Coordinates of C-alpha atoms in Angstrom, one line a residue:
M83 CA 0.0 0.0 0.0
A84 CA 1.0 3.5 0.0
G85 CA 3.6 4.6 2.3
G86 CA 6.8 3.0 3.4
G87 CA 10.0 3.2 1.6
G88 CA 13.3 4.3 3.1
F89 CA 14.2 0.9 4.4
T90 CA 17.6 -0.4 3.2
N91 CA 20.0 -3.2 4.0
A92 CA 23.2 -2.0 5.6
P93 CA 25.7 -1.5 2.9
G94 CA 28.3 -4.2 2.8
A95 CA 26.4 -6.4 5.2
G96 CA 25.7 -9.1 2.7
G97 CA 25.5 -12.4 4.5
K98 CA 28.1 -11.7 7.3
Q99 CA 27.3 -12.1 10.9
Y100 CA 28.9 -9.5 13.2
P101 CA 29.4 -9.6 17.0
G102 CA 26.6 -8.1 19.0
G103 CA 22.9 -8.2 18.3
M104 CA 19.6 -6.4 18.8
T105 CA 19.9 -4.0 21.7
W106 CA 17.3 -1.9 23.5
Y107 CA 18.9 1.2 21.9
V108 CA 18.3 -0.2 18.4
A109 CA 14.8 -1.3 19.3
M110 CA 13.8 2.2 20.6
T111 CA 15.4 3.9 17.6
C112 CA 13.4 1.7 15.2
I113 CA 10.2 2.5 17.1
V114 CA 10.9 6.3 16.9
A115 CA 11.8 6.1 13.3
A116 CA 8.7 3.9 12.5
T117 CA 6.5 6.7 13.7
G118 CA 6.7 7.9 10.1
G119 CA 4.6 4.8 9.3
L120 CA 2.3 5.5 12.3
I121 CA 1.5 9.0 11.2
F122 CA 1.3 8.0 7.5
G123 CA -1.3 5.4 8.4
Y124 CA -3.3 7.9 10.4
D125 CA -3.3 10.3 7.4
I126 CA -4.4 7.6 5.0
G127 CA -7.3 6.6 7.2
I128 CA -8.5 9.9 8.6
S129 CA -9.6 11.2 5.2
G130 CA -12.0 8.2 4.9
G131 CA -13.3 8.8 8.4
V132 CA -14.1 12.5 8.0
T133 CA -15.5 12.3 4.5
S134 CA -18.2 10.0 5.8
M135 CA -19.2 12.6 8.5
D136 CA -22.3 14.7 7.8
S137 CA -20.9 17.8 9.6
F138 CA -17.7 17.7 7.6
L139 CA -19.6 17.3 4.3
I140 CA -22.0 20.1 5.2
K141 CA -19.1 22.5 5.8
F142 CA -16.7 21.7 3.0
F143 CA -18.7 19.6 0.4
P144 CA -22.4 20.5 0.6
D145 CA -23.1 19.1 -2.9
V146 CA -21.9 15.7 -1.8
Y147 CA -23.9 15.9 1.3
R148 CA -27.1 16.7 -0.6
K149 CA -26.5 13.7 -2.9
E150 CA -25.7 11.4 0.0
K151 CA -29.0 12.4 1.8
A152 CA -31.1 11.9 -1.3
D153 CA -33.8 9.2 -1.4
Q154 CA -32.5 5.6 -1.2
S155 CA -34.0 4.9 -4.6
T156 CA -31.2 7.0 -6.2
N157 CA -28.0 5.6 -7.6
Q158 CA -26.0 4.5 -4.6
Y159 CA -22.8 4.2 -6.7
C160 CA -22.6 7.9 -7.4
K161 CA -23.4 9.5 -4.1
F162 CA -19.9 10.5 -3.2
D163 CA -18.6 11.2 -6.8
S164 CA -16.7 14.5 -6.4
V165 CA -13.4 15.6 -7.9
A166 CA -12.8 18.0 -5.0
L167 CA -13.5 15.3 -2.4
T168 CA -11.1 12.9 -4.0
L169 CA -8.5 15.6 -4.5
F170 CA -8.7 16.3 -0.7
T171 CA -7.6 12.7 -0.2
S172 CA -5.1 12.1 -3.0
S173 CA -3.2 15.4 -2.8
L174 CA -1.2 14.0 0.1
Y175 CA 0.3 11.3 -2.1
L176 CA 1.3 13.6 -5.0
A177 CA 3.1 15.8 -2.5
A178 CA 4.7 12.8 -0.9
L179 CA 6.0 11.6 -4.3
L180 CA 7.8 14.9 -5.0
A181 CA 9.1 15.2 -1.4
S182 CA 10.5 11.7 -1.4
L183 CA 12.8 12.5 -4.3
V184 CA 14.1 15.6 -2.5
A185 CA 14.3 13.8 0.8
S186 CA 16.7 11.1 -0.5
T187 CA 19.2 13.8 -1.5
V188 CA 18.8 15.7 1.8
T189 CA 19.3 12.5 3.8
R190 CA 22.4 11.6 1.9
S191 CA 23.9 15.0 2.5
F192 CA 22.8 15.8 6.1
G193 CA 21.7 12.5 7.6
R194 CA 18.3 11.1 8.6
K195 CA 17.9 13.1 11.7
P196 CA 17.4 16.4 9.8
S197 CA 15.0 14.7 7.4
M198 CA 12.9 13.3 10.3
L199 CA 12.9 16.7 12.0
F200 CA 11.8 18.5 8.8
G201 CA 9.2 15.9 8.3
G202 CA 7.8 16.5 11.8
L203 CA 7.7 20.2 11.3
T204 CA 5.8 20.0 8.0
F205 CA 3.4 17.5 9.6
L206 CA 2.8 20.1 12.3
A207 CA 2.3 22.9 9.8
G208 CA -0.1 20.7 7.8
A209 CA -2.1 19.8 10.9
A210 CA -2.4 23.5 11.9
I211 CA -3.7 24.5 8.4
N212 CA -6.1 21.6 8.3
G213 CA -7.3 22.4 11.8
A214 CA -7.9 26.1 10.9
A215 CA -9.4 25.3 7.5
K216 CA -12.2 27.6 6.3
D217 CA -12.6 26.1 2.8
V218 CA -11.5 23.2 0.5
A219 CA -8.4 25.1 -0.7
M220 CA -7.0 25.2 2.9
L221 CA -7.8 21.6 3.4
I222 CA -5.8 20.6 0.3
V223 CA -2.9 22.9 1.1
G224 CA -2.7 21.2 4.6
R225 CA -2.9 17.7 3.1
M226 CA -0.1 18.5 0.7
L227 CA 2.1 19.7 3.6
L228 CA 1.3 16.4 5.4
G229 CA 2.4 14.7 2.2
V230 CA 5.7 16.5 2.3
G231 CA 6.1 15.3 5.9
V232 CA 5.4 11.7 4.7
G233 CA 8.1 12.0 2.1
F234 CA 10.7 13.2 4.6
A235 CA 9.7 11.1 7.6
N236 CA 10.0 7.9 5.7
Q237 CA 13.8 8.0 5.7
M238 CA 14.8 5.0 7.8
N239 CA 17.4 2.3 8.0
V240 CA 16.9 -1.2 9.5
P241 CA 19.8 -3.4 10.4
S242 CA 20.3 -6.1 7.7
T243 CA 19.8 -8.8 10.2
I244 CA 16.2 -7.9 10.8
V245 CA 15.3 -6.3 7.4
G246 CA 12.9 -9.2 6.6
A247 CA 10.8 -8.4 9.7
G248 CA 11.6 -4.6 9.6
L249 CA 9.4 -3.8 6.7
P250 CA 6.4 -5.7 8.0
I251 CA 6.9 -4.0 11.4
R252 CA 6.9 -0.6 9.6
N253 CA 3.7 -1.7 7.8
G254 CA 2.3 -2.8 11.1
T255 CA 2.6 0.6 12.7
C256 CA 0.8 2.0 9.7
Q257 CA -2.1 -0.5 10.3
I258 CA -2.2 0.3 14.0
S259 CA -2.5 3.9 13.3
R260 CA -5.3 3.4 10.7
L261 CA -7.2 1.3 13.3
A262 CA -6.8 4.1 15.9
Q263 CA -8.0 6.9 13.6
H264 CA -11.2 5.0 12.8
R265 CA -12.2 5.5 16.4
I266 CA -11.7 9.2 16.4
P267 CA -14.7 10.4 14.3
D268 CA -16.8 7.7 15.9
D269 CA -16.4 9.1 19.4
D270 CA -18.9 11.9 18.7
N271 CA -19.2 11.7 14.9
H272 CA -19.4 15.5 14.5
W273 CA -17.3 18.2 12.9
H274 CA -18.1 21.6 14.5
P275 CA -17.5 24.5 12.1
S276 CA -17.5 27.0 14.8
C277 CA -15.0 25.3 17.1
Q278 CA -11.5 25.3 15.6
P279 CA -9.8 23.5 18.6
H280 CA -12.3 20.6 18.1
Q281 CA -11.3 20.4 14.4
L282 CA -7.6 20.1 15.5
R283 CA -8.3 16.8 17.2
Y284 CA -8.8 15.1 13.8
F285 CA -5.4 16.4 12.6
Q286 CA -3.2 16.5 15.7
D287 CA -0.5 14.2 17.2
R288 CA 1.9 14.8 14.3
G289 CA 4.2 17.5 15.7
W290 CA 5.6 15.2 18.3
L291 CA 7.5 13.4 15.5
G292 CA 9.7 16.5 15.2
M293 CA 10.5 16.3 18.9
A294 CA 11.1 12.6 18.7
S295 CA 13.6 13.1 15.8
L296 CA 15.8 15.2 18.2
V297 CA 16.7 12.0 20.0
L298 CA 17.0 9.9 16.8
P299 CA 20.7 9.1 16.1
D300 CA 22.4 9.1 12.7
T301 CA 23.4 5.7 11.4
P302 CA 27.1 4.8 11.4
N303 CA 27.2 4.5 7.6
S304 CA 25.6 8.0 7.3
L305 CA 28.2 9.4 9.7
I306 CA 31.0 7.7 7.7
E307 CA 29.8 9.1 4.4
R308 CA 29.9 12.6 5.9
G309 CA 33.4 12.2 7.3
H310 CA 32.6 11.7 11.0
E311 CA 34.4 8.4 11.6
D312 CA 35.0 8.7 15.3
K313 CA 31.3 9.4 15.9
A314 CA 30.5 6.4 13.6
R315 CA 32.6 4.1 15.7
A316 CA 30.9 5.3 18.9
M317 CA 27.5 4.9 17.4
L318 CA 28.3 1.4 16.1
R319 CA 29.4 0.3 19.6
K320 CA 26.2 1.6 21.0
I321 CA 24.1 -0.1 18.4
R322 CA 25.8 -3.5 18.6
G323 CA 26.3 -3.4 22.4
T324 CA 29.9 -4.6 22.1
N325 CA 33.4 -3.1 21.5
Q326 CA 34.2 -5.8 18.9
I327 CA 33.1 -3.6 16.0
D328 CA 36.4 -3.2 14.0
E329 CA 35.5 -5.7 11.2
E330 CA 32.0 -4.3 10.7
F331 CA 33.4 -0.7 10.8
N332 CA 36.0 -1.5 8.2
D333 CA 33.3 -3.1 6.0
L334 CA 31.2 0.1 6.3
V335 CA 34.2 2.2 5.4
V336 CA 34.8 0.1 2.3
A337 CA 31.1 0.2 1.4
S338 CA 31.1 4.0 1.8
E339 CA 34.1 4.3 -0.5
E340 CA 32.3 2.1 -3.1
S341 CA 29.2 4.2 -2.7
R342 CA 31.1 7.4 -3.4
A343 CA 32.6 5.8 -6.5
V344 CA 29.1 5.3 -7.9
K345 CA 28.7 8.3 -10.1
H346 CA 25.7 7.5 -12.3
P347 CA 23.1 5.2 -10.6
W348 CA 20.4 6.4 -13.0
R349 CA 22.5 5.6 -16.0
N350 CA 23.6 2.3 -14.5
I351 CA 20.0 1.1 -13.8
M352 CA 19.3 1.4 -17.6
Q353 CA 22.0 -1.1 -18.5
R354 CA 20.7 -4.4 -19.9
K355 CA 22.1 -6.5 -17.0
Y356 CA 19.9 -4.6 -14.5
R357 CA 16.7 -5.1 -16.5
P358 CA 15.3 -7.5 -13.9
Q359 CA 15.7 -5.0 -11.0
L360 CA 14.4 -2.1 -13.1
M361 CA 11.2 -4.0 -14.1
M362 CA 10.6 -5.1 -10.5
S363 CA 11.1 -1.5 -9.2
V364 CA 8.3 -0.4 -11.6
L365 CA 5.9 -3.3 -11.7
I366 CA 5.8 -4.4 -8.1
P367 CA 4.7 -1.0 -6.7
F368 CA 2.4 -0.6 -9.8
F369 CA 0.7 -3.9 -9.0
Q370 CA 0.6 -3.2 -5.3
Q371 CA -1.7 -0.2 -5.9
F372 CA -3.9 -2.0 -8.5
T373 CA -4.8 -4.7 -5.9
G374 CA -7.4 -2.1 -5.0
I375 CA -6.4 -2.0 -1.3
N376 CA -6.4 1.8 -1.0
V377 CA -9.9 1.9 -2.4
V378 CA -10.9 0.0 0.8
M379 CA -8.6 1.8 3.2
F380 CA -9.1 5.3 2.0
Y381 CA -12.8 5.1 1.6
A382 CA -13.9 2.3 4.0
P383 CA -16.6 4.4 5.8
V384 CA -17.9 5.7 2.4
L385 CA -17.9 2.3 0.9
F386 CA -19.8 0.7 3.8
K387 CA -22.3 3.5 3.7
T388 CA -22.8 2.8 0.0
V389 CA -23.6 -0.9 0.7
G390 CA -26.2 -0.2 3.3
F391 CA -24.6 0.7 6.7
G392 CA -25.5 3.7 8.7
D393 CA -23.1 6.4 10.0
E394 CA -21.9 4.5 13.2
A395 CA -22.0 1.1 11.5
S396 CA -19.9 2.3 8.6
L397 CA -17.2 3.4 11.0
M398 CA -17.4 0.2 13.0
S399 CA -17.0 -1.8 9.8
A400 CA -13.8 0.2 9.1
V401 CA -12.6 -0.7 12.6
I402 CA -13.2 -4.3 11.8
T403 CA -11.2 -4.2 8.5
G404 CA -8.4 -2.2 10.3
T405 CA -8.2 -4.9 13.1
V406 CA -7.9 -7.8 10.7
N407 CA -5.3 -5.8 8.7
M408 CA -3.2 -5.3 11.8
F409 CA -3.3 -8.9 12.9
A410 CA -2.6 -10.2 9.4
T411 CA 0.5 -7.9 9.2
L412 CA 1.7 -9.6 12.4
V413 CA 1.4 -12.9 10.6
S414 CA 3.6 -11.5 7.8
I415 CA 6.3 -10.4 10.3
F416 CA 6.8 -14.0 11.5
A417 CA 6.2 -15.8 8.2
V418 CA 8.2 -13.7 5.6
D419 CA 11.6 -15.2 6.5
R420 CA 10.2 -18.7 7.1
V421 CA 7.7 -19.3 4.3
G422 CA 9.4 -17.1 1.7
R423 CA 8.4 -14.2 -0.5
R424 CA 7.0 -16.1 -3.5
K425 CA 4.6 -18.3 -1.5
L426 CA 3.1 -15.3 0.4
F427 CA 2.8 -13.4 -2.8
L428 CA 1.0 -16.3 -4.6
E429 CA -1.3 -17.3 -1.7
G430 CA -2.2 -13.6 -1.1
G431 CA -3.0 -13.0 -4.7
L432 CA -5.3 -16.0 -5.0
Q433 CA -7.1 -15.0 -1.8
M434 CA -7.5 -11.4 -3.0
I435 CA -9.0 -12.7 -6.3
I436 CA -11.6 -14.7 -4.4
G437 CA -12.4 -11.9 -2.0
Q438 CA -12.8 -9.2 -4.7
T439 CA -14.9 -11.4 -7.0
I440 CA -17.3 -12.4 -4.2
V441 CA -17.7 -8.8 -3.0
G442 CA -18.4 -7.6 -6.5
T443 CA -21.0 -10.4 -7.0
L444 CA -22.8 -9.7 -3.7
I445 CA -23.0 -6.0 -4.6
A446 CA -24.2 -6.8 -8.2
I447 CA -27.0 -9.1 -6.9
K448 CA -28.5 -6.3 -4.8
F449 CA -27.6 -3.0 -6.6
G450 CA -27.4 -4.3 -10.2
T451 CA -26.5 -1.6 -12.7
T452 CA -29.0 1.0 -11.4
G453 CA -27.5 1.3 -7.9
E454 CA -31.0 1.5 -6.5
A455 CA -31.5 -0.7 -3.5
V456 CA -31.3 -1.0 0.3
I457 CA -29.1 -3.8 1.6
P458 CA -30.3 -5.7 4.7
K459 CA -27.9 -5.7 7.6
T460 CA -27.4 -9.4 7.5
Y461 CA -26.5 -9.3 3.8
A462 CA -24.1 -6.3 4.4
V463 CA -22.3 -8.4 7.1
F464 CA -21.5 -10.9 4.4
V465 CA -20.1 -8.1 2.2
V466 CA -17.9 -7.0 5.1
M467 CA -16.7 -10.5 5.8
F468 CA -15.4 -11.1 2.3
I469 CA -13.8 -7.6 2.3
C470 CA -12.0 -8.8 5.4
V471 CA -10.9 -11.9 3.5
Y472 CA -9.4 -9.7 0.9
V473 CA -7.8 -7.3 3.4
V474 CA -6.2 -10.1 5.3
A475 CA -4.6 -11.5 2.1
F476 CA -3.1 -8.1 1.2
A477 CA -1.8 -7.5 4.7
W478 CA 0.3 -10.6 4.7
S479 CA 1.4 -10.5 1.1
W480 CA 1.4 -7.5 -1.2
G481 CA 1.3 -5.0 1.6
P482 CA 4.7 -5.6 3.2
L483 CA 6.3 -7.6 0.3
G484 CA 5.6 -4.8 -2.1
W485 CA 8.2 -2.8 -0.2
L486 CA 10.5 -5.6 1.0
V487 CA 11.3 -7.3 -2.2
P488 CA 12.4 -4.2 -4.2
S489 CA 14.5 -3.1 -1.2
E490 CA 16.6 -6.2 -1.2
I491 CA 17.4 -6.8 -4.9
F492 CA 19.3 -3.6 -5.7
P493 CA 23.2 -3.8 -5.8
L494 CA 25.1 -0.8 -4.6
E495 CA 25.6 0.7 -8.1
I496 CA 21.9 1.1 -8.7
R497 CA 20.5 1.2 -5.1
S498 CA 19.6 4.9 -4.9
A499 CA 18.0 5.0 -8.3
G500 CA 16.1 1.8 -7.8
Q501 CA 14.7 2.8 -4.4
S502 CA 13.7 6.2 -5.8
I503 CA 11.9 4.6 -8.7
N504 CA 10.1 2.2 -6.3
V505 CA 8.8 4.9 -4.0
S506 CA 7.9 7.3 -6.8
V507 CA 5.9 4.7 -8.8
N508 CA 4.1 3.7 -5.6
M509 CA 3.1 7.2 -4.7
F510 CA 2.2 8.1 -8.2
F511 CA -0.3 5.3 -8.6
T512 CA -1.6 5.8 -5.1
F513 CA -2.5 9.3 -6.2
I514 CA -4.0 8.0 -9.5
V515 CA -6.2 5.3 -7.8
A516 CA -7.2 7.7 -5.0
Q517 CA -8.2 10.4 -7.4
A518 CA -10.1 8.1 -9.8
F519 CA -11.8 5.7 -7.4
L520 CA -15.1 7.5 -6.7
A521 CA -15.6 8.3 -10.4
M522 CA -14.8 4.7 -11.3
L523 CA -17.3 3.4 -8.7
C524 CA -20.0 5.7 -10.2
K525 CA -19.3 4.6 -13.8
M526 CA -18.2 0.9 -13.4
K527 CA -20.5 0.2 -10.5
F528 CA -20.0 -3.4 -9.1
G529 CA -17.7 -4.0 -12.0
L530 CA -15.0 -2.0 -10.2
F531 CA -14.4 -5.0 -7.9
Y532 CA -14.0 -7.3 -10.9
F533 CA -11.6 -4.7 -12.4
F534 CA -9.3 -5.0 -9.4
A535 CA -9.8 -8.8 -9.2
G536 CA -8.6 -8.9 -12.8
W537 CA -5.4 -7.0 -11.9
C538 CA -4.9 -9.5 -9.0
V539 CA -5.0 -12.3 -11.6
I540 CA -2.4 -10.6 -13.8
M541 CA 0.0 -9.8 -10.9
T542 CA -0.3 -13.3 -9.4
V543 CA 0.6 -14.8 -12.8
F544 CA 3.5 -12.3 -13.1
I545 CA 4.9 -13.4 -9.7
Y546 CA 4.6 -17.1 -10.6
Y547 CA 6.6 -16.8 -13.8
F548 CA 8.9 -13.8 -13.3
L549 CA 9.8 -13.4 -9.6
P550 CA 12.4 -15.8 -8.2
E551 CA 12.7 -16.4 -4.4
T552 CA 14.9 -13.8 -2.7
K553 CA 14.7 -15.1 0.9
N554 CA 18.1 -15.3 2.6
V555 CA 20.0 -14.3 -0.5
P556 CA 22.9 -12.0 0.3
I557 CA 22.9 -8.9 -1.9
E558 CA 26.2 -9.7 -3.5
E559 CA 24.8 -13.1 -4.7
M560 CA 21.5 -11.7 -6.0
V561 CA 22.9 -11.7 -9.5
L562 CA 23.0 -15.5 -9.5
V563 CA 19.2 -15.5 -8.7
W564 CA 18.5 -13.6 -11.9
K565 CA 21.2 -15.5 -14.0
N566 CA 19.5 -18.8 -13.1
H567 CA 16.0 -17.6 -13.9
W568 CA 14.4 -19.0 -17.1
F569 CA 13.5 -15.5 -18.4
W570 CA 15.9 -13.0 -16.8
C571 CA 19.0 -15.0 -17.7
R572 CA 18.9 -13.6 -21.3
F573 CA 19.7 -10.1 -20.0
I574 CA 22.8 -11.2 -17.9
E575 CA 26.0 -12.3 -19.6
D576 CA 28.4 -14.7 -17.9
S577 CA 30.9 -11.8 -17.7
D578 CA 28.4 -9.9 -15.5
V579 CA 28.6 -12.5 -12.8
H580 CA 31.6 -11.7 -10.4
V581 CA 30.6 -13.7 -7.3
G582 CA 30.0 -17.3 -6.5
S583 CA 30.3 -20.2 -9.0
L584 CA 28.3 -19.8 -12.2
E585 CA 28.6 -23.5 -12.8
T586 CA 27.2 -24.2 -9.4
G587 CA 24.3 -21.9 -10.2
K588 CA 23.7 -23.7 -13.5
A589 CA 23.8 -27.1 -11.7
K590 CA 21.2 -25.8 -9.2
K591 CA 19.0 -24.5 -12.0
N592 CA 19.1 -27.9 -13.7
S593 CA 18.3 -29.6 -10.5
D594 CA 15.3 -27.3 -9.8
N595 CA 14.0 -27.9 -13.4
N596 CA 14.3 -31.7 -12.9
A597 CA 12.5 -31.5 -9.6

């Protein structure tokens, strides 16, 4: 889903095991850094919560309110169709796209601490503008500032030893935050135009990220890259909890020197031998957004209102989907390095296809093409149940893996370009889907769910044929994975392989084929 990014393997770590391990200092640092995900999840979900509230619609979108309150015999598919309403939601992601490109340069030059601090300050500015909003223009400006905060706050490193779980953990904080925000409008379900402090409660709690970033340390590799080797040694001792850090420190120095020697990552990634990584950095985030997950998560209350729930019931239904999303993400944290990436991708894809198809069919039976019907509560419960089947599948497959797999396949010479492409494509199509959804629901009706189910079929087939397993593969040996793949091997010459035994790789490939 949208959000994420910024997670990287430690340069030069590869498959080595260094002395020391996870310390409380590292754990607390990761928690502070992951607040970028916490706040991002809040901002994703809060738009869906407030756009289902009558008092919010009356103040900012009166035309939508009038359509929503029209007689139930009117077309239910088109009640919330409004360009301005969707722009309120999607503007955050367009701003996050642009900011993430700038943030990577700022982080490389000044470290992650200033990036997190700037992200916290822009979150606070966006919250203030949204809280004081008098019209739609102010709402959109505030959302765009929140998007800038997302782009800068998502600069984070996870130690290579826990990167498999690190991304799902970051995704988990996003889901916890979404779950929390669904309760906020439900507490009194009103938006008081005359009471600005009350408005702030829907857009608060972001400024503390700026304060938290003041205690967030720079990573050792970032300090080395900026010439602070003594500070880097001290930080590495603190992270590892041991004084035996010479080998790892020397490897980081070598990796930093290699990184500085990389002059043209954007030119490098266009080389033929990097075609597999380039295609994955584009297609995986593209497919992730065309699962349709953000349709559910952005507009859950609106969607449930459309299929027959009332105001409070729609928010409660969103809480249900948020809860199953959170627990399914926990499953991913424990399964990703045991089961493997491909199996989770394939199982999740098949489950999403089933969930989307059944939801579309249930809505088609009641609403047909006219959109004129009232769904009984019992029937609506079945709709919610299969939406949960779909959400669970995404949360333990395409949600975390859509970020994890691209993050672990880029060699040093294309890493910065590959990660920038991955984040930018994700944010761009998040914006597209968010902006187009309500119009698509109005025009495609129940067919919208079949549309996304069709994309789930395409992406599942793609994973089956074109994505090799990357579990437990050191980054320096990743080239062998592509070289031994039936399709990608045509882009990689024998001379491009500088690690391991190519003959061993060929023997393994023949063994796999015979099996």
